[in-house]
Amino acid sequence: MSISIRKLHPVFVGEVQGVDCRRPLTQQEVAAIEAGMDEYAVLIFRDQNITDEEQIAFTRHFGELENYNTAGHIRKREDQRLGPGIADFSNLDKHGNIMSGEDRVWFFKLADRLWHSDSSFRPIPAKYSLLSGRTLPSWGGNTEFADMRAAYDALDERTRGEIEELVCKHSLIYSRHAIGFSKLTEDEVAAFRPVDQPLVRTHPTTGRRSLFLSSHAGAILGWTIPEARLFLRDLTEFATQPQFVYSHVWRLHDLVMWDNRATMHRARRFDRNEVRDVRRTTLAGDGLTAQ
Ligand code: MN
């Protein structure tokens, strides 16, 4: 079966046909999907009823799994519901019960509803993320994506020149503070010390430039905090205008794959009394981004 991709949005996002994500891919199939990622930055695979092991195996066709000692969502190892290699983005605890709205893990998760790029708070930010919809709520819970290449291309010359050499500080703590969640332990503060990321990045295979924004960004080197925060907020507002945004309405067993080097995304509201079980595999990035 040959792979075809149908564009779902004027500037990015493709829906892939002709791939069974449970099976090993040929080199040609891997190359076709990578070319699709370079062009569309977000790919949707429908009707992929996969296990965790199958999702991990599919992901590994495209690189090495991201592997950090500190989880992004402060779920302690002994509290985890899933095995290694796959991250639990559900609202369930390790026993499979819906977590309390006052659970710290829930507070941490809520900040994913701010625009961000996965692991931008890591020294080496993520390449692709793959999210599988295993159980979905009856309402809401869309995932929205914004094309940071198209946003960069649409900037005026003056702004482009202004941001060219800027470097931002990213930390998970900045995005949690943004929703008023600031009760972090000393260990968490130490684990999420800010890292440097350039505000403009160049894609390693396409050479396209993009805005490297994220709600994890909380400072710009050489700028005062208030000016930096306002400028980052302005840029984010610009970059997430409707012409750059696709809102994914989940269907059961969708597998959505995005390039964190070219996009931002955010989760949307749903009724937290309903189960939303989505699971993510993540590929390590290519190296340090700031020179
Ligand atoms: Mn995310």
PDB file of C-alpha atoms and ligand atoms in Angstrom:
ATOM      1  CA  MET A   1       0.000   0.000   0.000  1.00  0.00           C
ATOM      2  CA  SER A   2       1.490   3.355  -0.923  1.00  0.00           C
ATOM      3  CA  ILE A   3       1.480   6.361   1.371  1.00  0.00           C
ATOM      4  CA  SER A   4      -0.526   9.435   0.499  1.00  0.00           C
ATOM      5  CA  ILE A   5      -0.972  12.648   2.453  1.00  0.00           C
ATOM      6  CA  ARG A   6      -3.914  15.025   2.259  1.00  0.00           C
ATOM      7  CA  LYS A   7      -3.398  18.595   3.455  1.00  0.00           C
ATOM      8  CA  LEU A   8      -5.871  19.637   6.171  1.00  0.00           C
ATOM      9  CA  HIS A   9      -4.979  23.316   6.624  1.00  0.00           C
ATOM     10  CA  PRO A  10      -3.821  26.076   4.226  1.00  0.00           C
ATOM     11  CA  VAL A  11      -0.252  26.165   5.619  1.00  0.00           C
ATOM     12  CA  PHE A  12       0.452  22.805   7.328  1.00  0.00           C
ATOM     13  CA  VAL A  13      -0.972  19.521   8.742  1.00  0.00           C
ATOM     14  CA  GLY A  14      -1.506  16.385   6.669  1.00  0.00           C
ATOM     15  CA  GLU A  15      -3.682  13.317   7.080  1.00  0.00           C
ATOM     16  CA  VAL A  16      -1.800  10.174   6.138  1.00  0.00           C
ATOM     17  CA  GLN A  17      -3.310   7.238   4.317  1.00  0.00           C
ATOM     18  CA  GLY A  18      -1.739   3.852   3.669  1.00  0.00           C
ATOM     19  CA  VAL A  19       0.211   3.294   6.902  1.00  0.00           C
ATOM     20  CA  ASP A  20      -0.408   0.625   9.533  1.00  0.00           C
ATOM     21  CA  CYS A  21       1.499   1.963  12.554  1.00  0.00           C
ATOM     22  CA  ARG A  22       1.490  -1.489  14.200  1.00  0.00           C
ATOM     23  CA  ARG A  23       3.824  -2.926  11.579  1.00  0.00           C
ATOM     24  CA  PRO A  24       7.505  -2.293  10.882  1.00  0.00           C
ATOM     25  CA  LEU A  25       7.998   0.306   8.160  1.00  0.00           C
ATOM     26  CA  THR A  26      10.179  -0.051   5.093  1.00  0.00           C
ATOM     27  CA  GLN A  27      12.930   2.515   4.479  1.00  0.00           C
ATOM     28  CA  GLN A  28      10.801   4.025   1.723  1.00  0.00           C
ATOM     29  CA  GLU A  29       7.857   4.405   4.096  1.00  0.00           C
ATOM     30  CA  VAL A  30      10.046   6.035   6.748  1.00  0.00           C
ATOM     31  CA  ALA A  31      11.417   8.412   4.114  1.00  0.00           C
ATOM     32  CA  ALA A  32       7.895   9.276   2.900  1.00  0.00           C
ATOM     33  CA  ILE A  33       6.702  10.034   6.423  1.00  0.00           C
ATOM     34  CA  GLU A  34       9.810  12.110   7.200  1.00  0.00           C
ATOM     35  CA  ALA A  35       9.286  14.074   3.990  1.00  0.00           C
ATOM     36  CA  GLY A  36       5.663  14.567   5.067  1.00  0.00           C
ATOM     37  CA  MET A  37       6.819  15.835   8.456  1.00  0.00           C
ATOM     38  CA  ASP A  38       9.224  18.269   6.797  1.00  0.00           C
ATOM     39  CA  GLU A  39       6.434  19.638   4.641  1.00  0.00           C
ATOM     40  CA  TYR A  40       3.377  19.504   6.927  1.00  0.00           C
ATOM     41  CA  ALA A  41       5.011  19.541  10.435  1.00  0.00           C
ATOM     42  CA  VAL A  42       1.933  17.724  11.829  1.00  0.00           C
ATOM     43  CA  LEU A  43       0.689  14.369  10.527  1.00  0.00           C
ATOM     44  CA  ILE A  44      -2.536  12.600  11.510  1.00  0.00           C
ATOM     45  CA  PHE A  45      -2.785   8.806  11.283  1.00  0.00           C
ATOM     46  CA  ARG A  46      -6.407   7.643  11.709  1.00  0.00           C
ATOM     47  CA  ASP A  47      -7.672   4.331  13.097  1.00  0.00           C
ATOM     48  CA  GLN A  48      -4.397   3.208  14.689  1.00  0.00           C
ATOM     49  CA  ASN A  49      -5.446   0.884  17.492  1.00  0.00           C
ATOM     50  CA  ILE A  50      -1.962   0.359  18.909  1.00  0.00           C
ATOM     51  CA  THR A  51      -0.405  -0.944  22.108  1.00  0.00           C
ATOM     52  CA  ASP A  52       2.280   0.978  24.004  1.00  0.00           C
ATOM     53  CA  GLU A  53       4.951  -1.360  22.594  1.00  0.00           C
ATOM     54  CA  GLU A  54       3.720  -0.783  19.033  1.00  0.00           C
ATOM     55  CA  GLN A  55       3.706   2.972  19.561  1.00  0.00           C
ATOM     56  CA  ILE A  56       7.280   2.875  20.876  1.00  0.00           C
ATOM     57  CA  ALA A  57       8.423   0.695  17.958  1.00  0.00           C
ATOM     58  CA  PHE A  58       6.725   2.994  15.421  1.00  0.00           C
ATOM     59  CA  THR A  59       8.286   6.079  17.045  1.00  0.00           C
ATOM     60  CA  ARG A  60      11.784   4.595  16.961  1.00  0.00           C
ATOM     61  CA  HIS A  61      11.712   4.504  13.154  1.00  0.00           C
ATOM     62  CA  PHE A  62      12.319   8.249  13.298  1.00  0.00           C
ATOM     63  CA  GLY A  63      15.083   8.561  15.898  1.00  0.00           C
ATOM     64  CA  GLU A  64      16.043   7.950  19.496  1.00  0.00           C
ATOM     65  CA  LEU A  65      13.500   8.198  22.299  1.00  0.00           C
ATOM     66  CA  GLU A  66      13.955  11.164  24.584  1.00  0.00           C
ATOM     67  CA  ASN A  67      15.273   9.962  27.913  1.00  0.00           C
ATOM     68  CA  TYR A  68      15.563  12.253  30.921  1.00  0.00           C
ATOM     69  CA  ASN A  69      15.725  11.371  34.586  1.00  0.00           C
ATOM     70  CA  THR A  70      13.181  13.971  35.552  1.00  0.00           C
ATOM     71  CA  ALA A  71       9.680  13.493  34.171  1.00  0.00           C
ATOM     72  CA  GLY A  72       7.956  16.574  32.795  1.00  0.00           C
ATOM     73  CA  HIS A  73       4.906  16.004  34.947  1.00  0.00           C
ATOM     74  CA  ILE A  74       6.420  15.273  38.337  1.00  0.00           C
ATOM     75  CA  ARG A  75       4.679  11.890  38.515  1.00  0.00           C
ATOM     76  CA  LYS A  76       7.001   9.856  40.695  1.00  0.00           C
ATOM     77  CA  ARG A  77       8.261   6.584  39.234  1.00  0.00           C
ATOM     78  CA  GLU A  78       6.287   4.532  41.756  1.00  0.00           C
ATOM     79  CA  ASP A  79       3.094   6.426  40.857  1.00  0.00           C
ATOM     80  CA  GLN A  80       3.325   5.707  37.148  1.00  0.00           C
ATOM     81  CA  ARG A  81       0.657   3.694  35.375  1.00  0.00           C
ATOM     82  CA  LEU A  82       2.617   2.977  32.182  1.00  0.00           C
ATOM     83  CA  GLY A  83       5.959   1.327  31.499  1.00  0.00           C
ATOM     84  CA  PRO A  84       9.175   3.024  30.354  1.00  0.00           C
ATOM     85  CA  GLY A  85       9.386   4.757  26.983  1.00  0.00           C
ATOM     86  CA  ILE A  86       5.857   6.158  26.936  1.00  0.00           C
ATOM     87  CA  ALA A  87       4.482   9.134  28.874  1.00  0.00           C
ATOM     88  CA  ASP A  88       1.087   9.155  30.515  1.00  0.00           C
ATOM     89  CA  PHE A  89      -0.866  12.280  29.525  1.00  0.00           C
ATOM     90  CA  SER A  90      -4.135  10.951  30.932  1.00  0.00           C
ATOM     91  CA  ASN A  91      -6.094  12.272  33.882  1.00  0.00           C
ATOM     92  CA  LEU A  92      -5.786   8.854  35.584  1.00  0.00           C
ATOM     93  CA  ASP A  93      -3.759   7.821  38.605  1.00  0.00           C
ATOM     94  CA  LYS A  94      -1.736   4.613  38.753  1.00  0.00           C
ATOM     95  CA  HIS A  95      -4.835   2.630  39.784  1.00  0.00           C
ATOM     96  CA  GLY A  96      -6.768   3.851  36.742  1.00  0.00           C
ATOM     97  CA  ASN A  97      -8.979   6.235  38.733  1.00  0.00           C
ATOM     98  CA  ILE A  98      -9.614   9.818  37.640  1.00  0.00           C
ATOM     99  CA  MET A  99      -7.210  12.040  39.559  1.00  0.00           C
ATOM    100  CA  SER A 100      -8.417  14.700  41.940  1.00  0.00           C
ATOM    101  CA  GLY A 101      -8.719  18.261  40.646  1.00  0.00           C
ATOM    102  CA  GLU A 102      -6.450  19.212  43.521  1.00  0.00           C
ATOM    103  CA  ASP A 103      -3.728  16.719  42.633  1.00  0.00           C
ATOM    104  CA  ARG A 104      -0.373  18.401  41.971  1.00  0.00           C
ATOM    105  CA  VAL A 105       0.044  16.223  38.898  1.00  0.00           C
ATOM    106  CA  TRP A 106      -3.205  17.700  37.577  1.00  0.00           C
ATOM    107  CA  PHE A 107      -1.910  21.244  38.225  1.00  0.00           C
ATOM    108  CA  PHE A 108       1.244  20.402  36.308  1.00  0.00           C
ATOM    109  CA  LYS A 109      -0.808  18.991  33.427  1.00  0.00           C
ATOM    110  CA  LEU A 110      -3.087  22.030  33.253  1.00  0.00           C
ATOM    111  CA  ALA A 111      -0.217  24.215  32.076  1.00  0.00           C
ATOM    112  CA  ASP A 112      -0.105  22.127  28.873  1.00  0.00           C
ATOM    113  CA  ARG A 113      -3.107  24.233  27.884  1.00  0.00           C
ATOM    114  CA  LEU A 114      -0.693  27.104  27.306  1.00  0.00           C
ATOM    115  CA  TRP A 115       1.023  27.223  23.910  1.00  0.00           C
ATOM    116  CA  HIS A 116       4.343  25.398  24.063  1.00  0.00           C
ATOM    117  CA  SER A 117       6.907  23.274  22.288  1.00  0.00           C
ATOM    118  CA  ASP A 118       7.651  19.961  24.023  1.00  0.00           C
ATOM    119  CA  SER A 119      10.782  19.884  26.165  1.00  0.00           C
ATOM    120  CA  SER A 120      11.819  23.419  25.255  1.00  0.00           C
ATOM    121  CA  PHE A 121      12.778  23.537  28.945  1.00  0.00           C
ATOM    122  CA  ARG A 122      15.351  20.775  28.335  1.00  0.00           C
ATOM    123  CA  PRO A 123      18.894  21.580  27.178  1.00  0.00           C
ATOM    124  CA  ILE A 124      18.141  19.555  24.026  1.00  0.00           C
ATOM    125  CA  PRO A 125      14.473  20.097  23.159  1.00  0.00           C
ATOM    126  CA  ALA A 126      12.331  17.381  21.564  1.00  0.00           C
ATOM    127  CA  LYS A 127      12.193  16.473  17.881  1.00  0.00           C
ATOM    128  CA  TYR A 128       8.861  14.727  17.198  1.00  0.00           C
ATOM    129  CA  SER A 129       6.092  13.962  19.685  1.00  0.00           C
ATOM    130  CA  LEU A 130       3.503  11.254  18.966  1.00  0.00           C
ATOM    131  CA  LEU A 131       0.219  11.288  20.839  1.00  0.00           C
ATOM    132  CA  SER A 132      -2.197   8.361  20.719  1.00  0.00           C
ATOM    133  CA  GLY A 133      -5.867   8.734  21.659  1.00  0.00           C
ATOM    134  CA  ARG A 134      -6.819   5.615  23.662  1.00  0.00           C
ATOM    135  CA  THR A 135      -9.922   6.859  25.525  1.00  0.00           C
ATOM    136  CA  LEU A 136     -11.492  10.213  24.728  1.00  0.00           C
ATOM    137  CA  PRO A 137     -13.954  12.427  26.600  1.00  0.00           C
ATOM    138  CA  SER A 138     -17.371  13.081  25.040  1.00  0.00           C
ATOM    139  CA  TRP A 139     -16.659  16.795  24.724  1.00  0.00           C
ATOM    140  CA  GLY A 140     -13.641  19.081  24.226  1.00  0.00           C
ATOM    141  CA  GLY A 141     -10.019  18.027  24.607  1.00  0.00           C
ATOM    142  CA  ASN A 142      -8.886  19.213  21.165  1.00  0.00           C
ATOM    143  CA  THR A 143      -5.188  19.659  20.554  1.00  0.00           C
ATOM    144  CA  GLU A 144      -4.306  22.855  18.726  1.00  0.00           C
ATOM    145  CA  PHE A 145      -1.188  23.358  16.634  1.00  0.00           C
ATOM    146  CA  ALA A 146       0.411  26.553  15.352  1.00  0.00           C
ATOM    147  CA  ASP A 147       2.886  26.696  12.475  1.00  0.00           C
ATOM    148  CA  MET A 148       5.932  28.633  13.676  1.00  0.00           C
ATOM    149  CA  ARG A 149       7.481  28.638  10.187  1.00  0.00           C
ATOM    150  CA  ALA A 150       4.490  30.392   8.652  1.00  0.00           C
ATOM    151  CA  ALA A 151       4.407  32.793  11.613  1.00  0.00           C
ATOM    152  CA  TYR A 152       8.101  33.609  11.140  1.00  0.00           C
ATOM    153  CA  ASP A 153       7.616  34.164   7.411  1.00  0.00           C
ATOM    154  CA  ALA A 154       4.768  36.593   8.140  1.00  0.00           C
ATOM    155  CA  LEU A 155       6.788  38.790  10.534  1.00  0.00           C
ATOM    156  CA  ASP A 156       7.636  42.295   9.384  1.00  0.00           C
ATOM    157  CA  GLU A 157      11.275  42.975   8.482  1.00  0.00           C
ATOM    158  CA  ARG A 158      11.907  45.123  11.526  1.00  0.00           C
ATOM    159  CA  THR A 159      10.771  42.447  13.983  1.00  0.00           C
ATOM    160  CA  ARG A 160      12.683  39.769  12.114  1.00  0.00           C
ATOM    161  CA  GLY A 161      15.863  41.809  12.457  1.00  0.00           C
ATOM    162  CA  GLU A 162      15.174  42.501  16.113  1.00  0.00           C
ATOM    163  CA  ILE A 163      14.781  38.844  17.089  1.00  0.00           C
ATOM    164  CA  GLU A 164      17.539  37.410  14.899  1.00  0.00           C
ATOM    165  CA  GLU A 165      20.144  37.002  17.653  1.00  0.00           C
ATOM    166  CA  LEU A 166      17.908  36.807  20.724  1.00  0.00           C
ATOM    167  CA  VAL A 167      18.247  33.974  23.218  1.00  0.00           C
ATOM    168  CA  CYS A 168      15.493  33.060  25.683  1.00  0.00           C
ATOM    169  CA  LYS A 169      15.515  31.309  29.026  1.00  0.00           C
ATOM    170  CA  HIS A 170      13.077  28.383  29.196  1.00  0.00           C
ATOM    171  CA  SER A 171      11.944  26.530  32.309  1.00  0.00           C
ATOM    172  CA  LEU A 172       8.968  24.379  33.214  1.00  0.00           C
ATOM    173  CA  ILE A 173       8.664  26.662  36.218  1.00  0.00           C
ATOM    174  CA  TYR A 174       7.820  29.726  34.079  1.00  0.00           C
ATOM    175  CA  SER A 175       4.845  27.956  32.465  1.00  0.00           C
ATOM    176  CA  ARG A 176       3.580  26.688  35.842  1.00  0.00           C
ATOM    177  CA  HIS A 177       3.887  30.144  37.393  1.00  0.00           C
ATOM    178  CA  ALA A 178       1.833  31.478  34.500  1.00  0.00           C
ATOM    179  CA  ILE A 179      -1.223  29.584  35.765  1.00  0.00           C
ATOM    180  CA  GLY A 180      -0.598  30.512  39.382  1.00  0.00           C
ATOM    181  CA  PHE A 181       0.931  27.190  40.393  1.00  0.00           C
ATOM    182  CA  SER A 182       4.053  28.112  42.266  1.00  0.00           C
ATOM    183  CA  LYS A 183       4.310  25.637  45.127  1.00  0.00           C
ATOM    184  CA  LEU A 184       7.282  23.760  43.777  1.00  0.00           C
ATOM    185  CA  THR A 185       9.699  21.745  45.843  1.00  0.00           C
ATOM    186  CA  GLU A 186      13.412  22.539  45.995  1.00  0.00           C
ATOM    187  CA  ASP A 187      14.073  19.401  43.952  1.00  0.00           C
ATOM    188  CA  GLU A 188      11.679  20.545  41.232  1.00  0.00           C
ATOM    189  CA  VAL A 189      13.227  24.001  41.115  1.00  0.00           C
ATOM    190  CA  ALA A 190      16.672  22.390  40.833  1.00  0.00           C
ATOM    191  CA  ALA A 191      15.512  19.937  38.141  1.00  0.00           C
ATOM    192  CA  PHE A 192      13.960  22.676  36.026  1.00  0.00           C
ATOM    193  CA  ARG A 193      16.696  25.282  36.063  1.00  0.00           C
ATOM    194  CA  PRO A 194      16.298  27.554  33.013  1.00  0.00           C
ATOM    195  CA  VAL A 195      18.039  26.609  29.770  1.00  0.00           C
ATOM    196  CA  ASP A 196      18.968  28.820  26.790  1.00  0.00           C
ATOM    197  CA  GLN A 197      17.148  28.555  23.478  1.00  0.00           C
ATOM    198  CA  PRO A 198      17.379  30.877  20.463  1.00  0.00           C
ATOM    199  CA  LEU A 199      14.204  32.737  19.549  1.00  0.00           C
ATOM    200  CA  VAL A 200      14.717  31.933  15.876  1.00  0.00           C
ATOM    201  CA  ARG A 201      15.629  28.434  14.803  1.00  0.00           C
ATOM    202  CA  THR A 202      16.541  26.884  11.511  1.00  0.00           C
ATOM    203  CA  HIS A 203      15.174  23.441  10.714  1.00  0.00           C
ATOM    204  CA  PRO A 204      18.042  20.968  10.256  1.00  0.00           C
ATOM    205  CA  THR A 205      16.609  19.292   7.137  1.00  0.00           C
ATOM    206  CA  THR A 206      14.428  21.888   5.429  1.00  0.00           C
ATOM    207  CA  GLY A 207      16.506  24.942   6.342  1.00  0.00           C
ATOM    208  CA  ARG A 208      13.259  26.815   7.072  1.00  0.00           C
ATOM    209  CA  ARG A 209      13.377  29.350   9.843  1.00  0.00           C
ATOM    210  CA  SER A 210      10.785  29.451  12.585  1.00  0.00           C
ATOM    211  CA  LEU A 211       9.901  31.222  15.792  1.00  0.00           C
ATOM    212  CA  PHE A 212      10.965  29.163  18.791  1.00  0.00           C
ATOM    213  CA  LEU A 213       8.304  30.257  21.243  1.00  0.00           C
ATOM    214  CA  SER A 214       6.879  28.382  24.216  1.00  0.00           C
ATOM    215  CA  SER A 215       5.119  29.260  27.448  1.00  0.00           C
ATOM    216  CA  HIS A 216       8.225  27.795  29.083  1.00  0.00           C
ATOM    217  CA  ALA A 217      10.112  30.900  27.872  1.00  0.00           C
ATOM    218  CA  GLY A 218      10.255  33.456  30.668  1.00  0.00           C
ATOM    219  CA  ALA A 219      13.239  35.681  29.978  1.00  0.00           C
ATOM    220  CA  ILE A 220      15.366  37.058  27.157  1.00  0.00           C
ATOM    221  CA  LEU A 221      19.118  37.379  27.715  1.00  0.00           C
ATOM    222  CA  GLY A 222      20.055  41.026  28.207  1.00  0.00           C
ATOM    223  CA  TRP A 223      16.460  42.203  28.615  1.00  0.00           C
ATOM    224  CA  THR A 224      14.510  43.122  31.721  1.00  0.00           C
ATOM    225  CA  ILE A 225      11.900  40.555  32.701  1.00  0.00           C
ATOM    226  CA  PRO A 226       8.858  42.805  32.135  1.00  0.00           C
ATOM    227  CA  GLU A 227       9.976  43.809  28.636  1.00  0.00           C
ATOM    228  CA  ALA A 228      10.863  40.223  27.789  1.00  0.00           C
ATOM    229  CA  ARG A 229       7.554  38.840  29.004  1.00  0.00           C
ATOM    230  CA  LEU A 230       5.543  41.432  27.098  1.00  0.00           C
ATOM    231  CA  PHE A 231       7.512  40.906  23.907  1.00  0.00           C
ATOM    232  CA  LEU A 232       7.160  37.115  24.137  1.00  0.00           C
ATOM    233  CA  ARG A 233       3.444  37.524  24.774  1.00  0.00           C
ATOM    234  CA  ASP A 234       3.104  39.801  21.722  1.00  0.00           C
ATOM    235  CA  LEU A 235       5.005  37.350  19.523  1.00  0.00           C
ATOM    236  CA  THR A 236       2.905  34.431  20.776  1.00  0.00           C
ATOM    237  CA  GLU A 237      -0.285  36.368  20.073  1.00  0.00           C
ATOM    238  CA  PHE A 238       0.953  37.078  16.559  1.00  0.00           C
ATOM    239  CA  ALA A 239       2.086  33.493  15.937  1.00  0.00           C
ATOM    240  CA  THR A 240      -1.170  31.901  17.076  1.00  0.00           C
ATOM    241  CA  GLN A 241      -3.545  33.867  14.878  1.00  0.00           C
ATOM    242  CA  PRO A 242      -6.171  31.669  13.200  1.00  0.00           C
ATOM    243  CA  GLN A 243      -4.350  31.548   9.854  1.00  0.00           C
ATOM    244  CA  PHE A 244      -1.474  29.688  11.541  1.00  0.00           C
ATOM    245  CA  VAL A 245      -3.578  27.371  13.754  1.00  0.00           C
ATOM    246  CA  TYR A 246      -5.137  23.952  13.227  1.00  0.00           C
ATOM    247  CA  SER A 247      -7.427  22.503  15.901  1.00  0.00           C
ATOM    248  CA  HIS A 248      -7.412  18.724  16.018  1.00  0.00           C
ATOM    249  CA  VAL A 249     -10.740  17.130  16.915  1.00  0.00           C
ATOM    250  CA  TRP A 250      -9.765  13.729  18.261  1.00  0.00           C
ATOM    251  CA  ARG A 251     -11.251  10.484  17.022  1.00  0.00           C
ATOM    252  CA  LEU A 252     -10.631   7.264  18.886  1.00  0.00           C
ATOM    253  CA  HIS A 253      -7.270   5.697  17.924  1.00  0.00           C
ATOM    254  CA  ASP A 254      -5.904   8.764  16.180  1.00  0.00           C
ATOM    255  CA  LEU A 255      -2.133   8.946  16.304  1.00  0.00           C
ATOM    256  CA  VAL A 256      -0.925  12.529  15.903  1.00  0.00           C
ATOM    257  CA  MET A 257       2.725  13.244  15.215  1.00  0.00           C
ATOM    258  CA  TRP A 258       4.229  16.728  15.301  1.00  0.00           C
ATOM    259  CA  ASP A 259       7.599  18.371  14.846  1.00  0.00           C
ATOM    260  CA  ASN A 260       8.378  20.455  17.929  1.00  0.00           C
ATOM    261  CA  ARG A 261      11.093  22.241  15.949  1.00  0.00           C
ATOM    262  CA  ALA A 262       8.500  23.823  13.663  1.00  0.00           C
ATOM    263  CA  THR A 263       5.295  24.108  15.702  1.00  0.00           C
ATOM    264  CA  MET A 264       3.737  24.983  19.042  1.00  0.00           C
ATOM    265  CA  HIS A 265       0.700  23.220  20.450  1.00  0.00           C
ATOM    266  CA  ARG A 266      -1.706  23.362  23.357  1.00  0.00           C
ATOM    267  CA  ALA A 267      -4.327  21.122  24.939  1.00  0.00           C
ATOM    268  CA  ARG A 268      -7.908  22.352  25.238  1.00  0.00           C
ATOM    269  CA  ARG A 269     -10.464  22.010  27.995  1.00  0.00           C
ATOM    270  CA  PHE A 270     -12.554  18.923  28.640  1.00  0.00           C
ATOM    271  CA  ASP A 271     -14.738  17.644  31.495  1.00  0.00           C
ATOM    272  CA  ARG A 272     -12.197  16.231  33.952  1.00  0.00           C
ATOM    273  CA  ASN A 273     -14.834  13.911  35.412  1.00  0.00           C
ATOM    274  CA  GLU A 274     -14.534  11.963  32.169  1.00  0.00           C
ATOM    275  CA  VAL A 275     -11.536   9.819  31.274  1.00  0.00           C
ATOM    276  CA  ARG A 276      -9.078  11.163  28.737  1.00  0.00           C
ATOM    277  CA  ASP A 277      -6.331   8.648  28.151  1.00  0.00           C
ATOM    278  CA  VAL A 278      -3.720   9.896  25.691  1.00  0.00           C
ATOM    279  CA  ARG A 279      -0.187   8.554  25.601  1.00  0.00           C
ATOM    280  CA  ARG A 280       2.915  10.190  24.236  1.00  0.00           C
ATOM    281  CA  THR A 281       6.198   9.000  22.871  1.00  0.00           C
ATOM    282  CA  THR A 282       8.868  11.623  22.265  1.00  0.00           C
ATOM    283  CA  LEU A 283      11.987  11.716  20.148  1.00  0.00           C
ATOM    284  CA  ALA A 284      15.181  13.375  21.318  1.00  0.00           C
ATOM    285  CA  GLY A 285      16.256  16.505  19.466  1.00  0.00           C
ATOM    286  CA  ASP A 286      19.400  16.792  17.395  1.00  0.00           C
ATOM    287  CA  GLY A 287      21.535  18.789  19.804  1.00  0.00           C
ATOM    288  CA  LEU A 288      21.897  22.085  21.571  1.00  0.00           C
ATOM    289  CA  THR A 289      20.040  24.893  19.810  1.00  0.00           C
ATOM    290  CA  ALA A 290      21.757  27.963  21.263  1.00  0.00           C
ATOM    291  CA  GLN A 291      25.296  28.706  20.075  1.00  0.00           C
TER     292      GLN A 291
HETATM  293 MN    MN B   1       2.961  19.172  24.919  1.00  0.00          MN
END
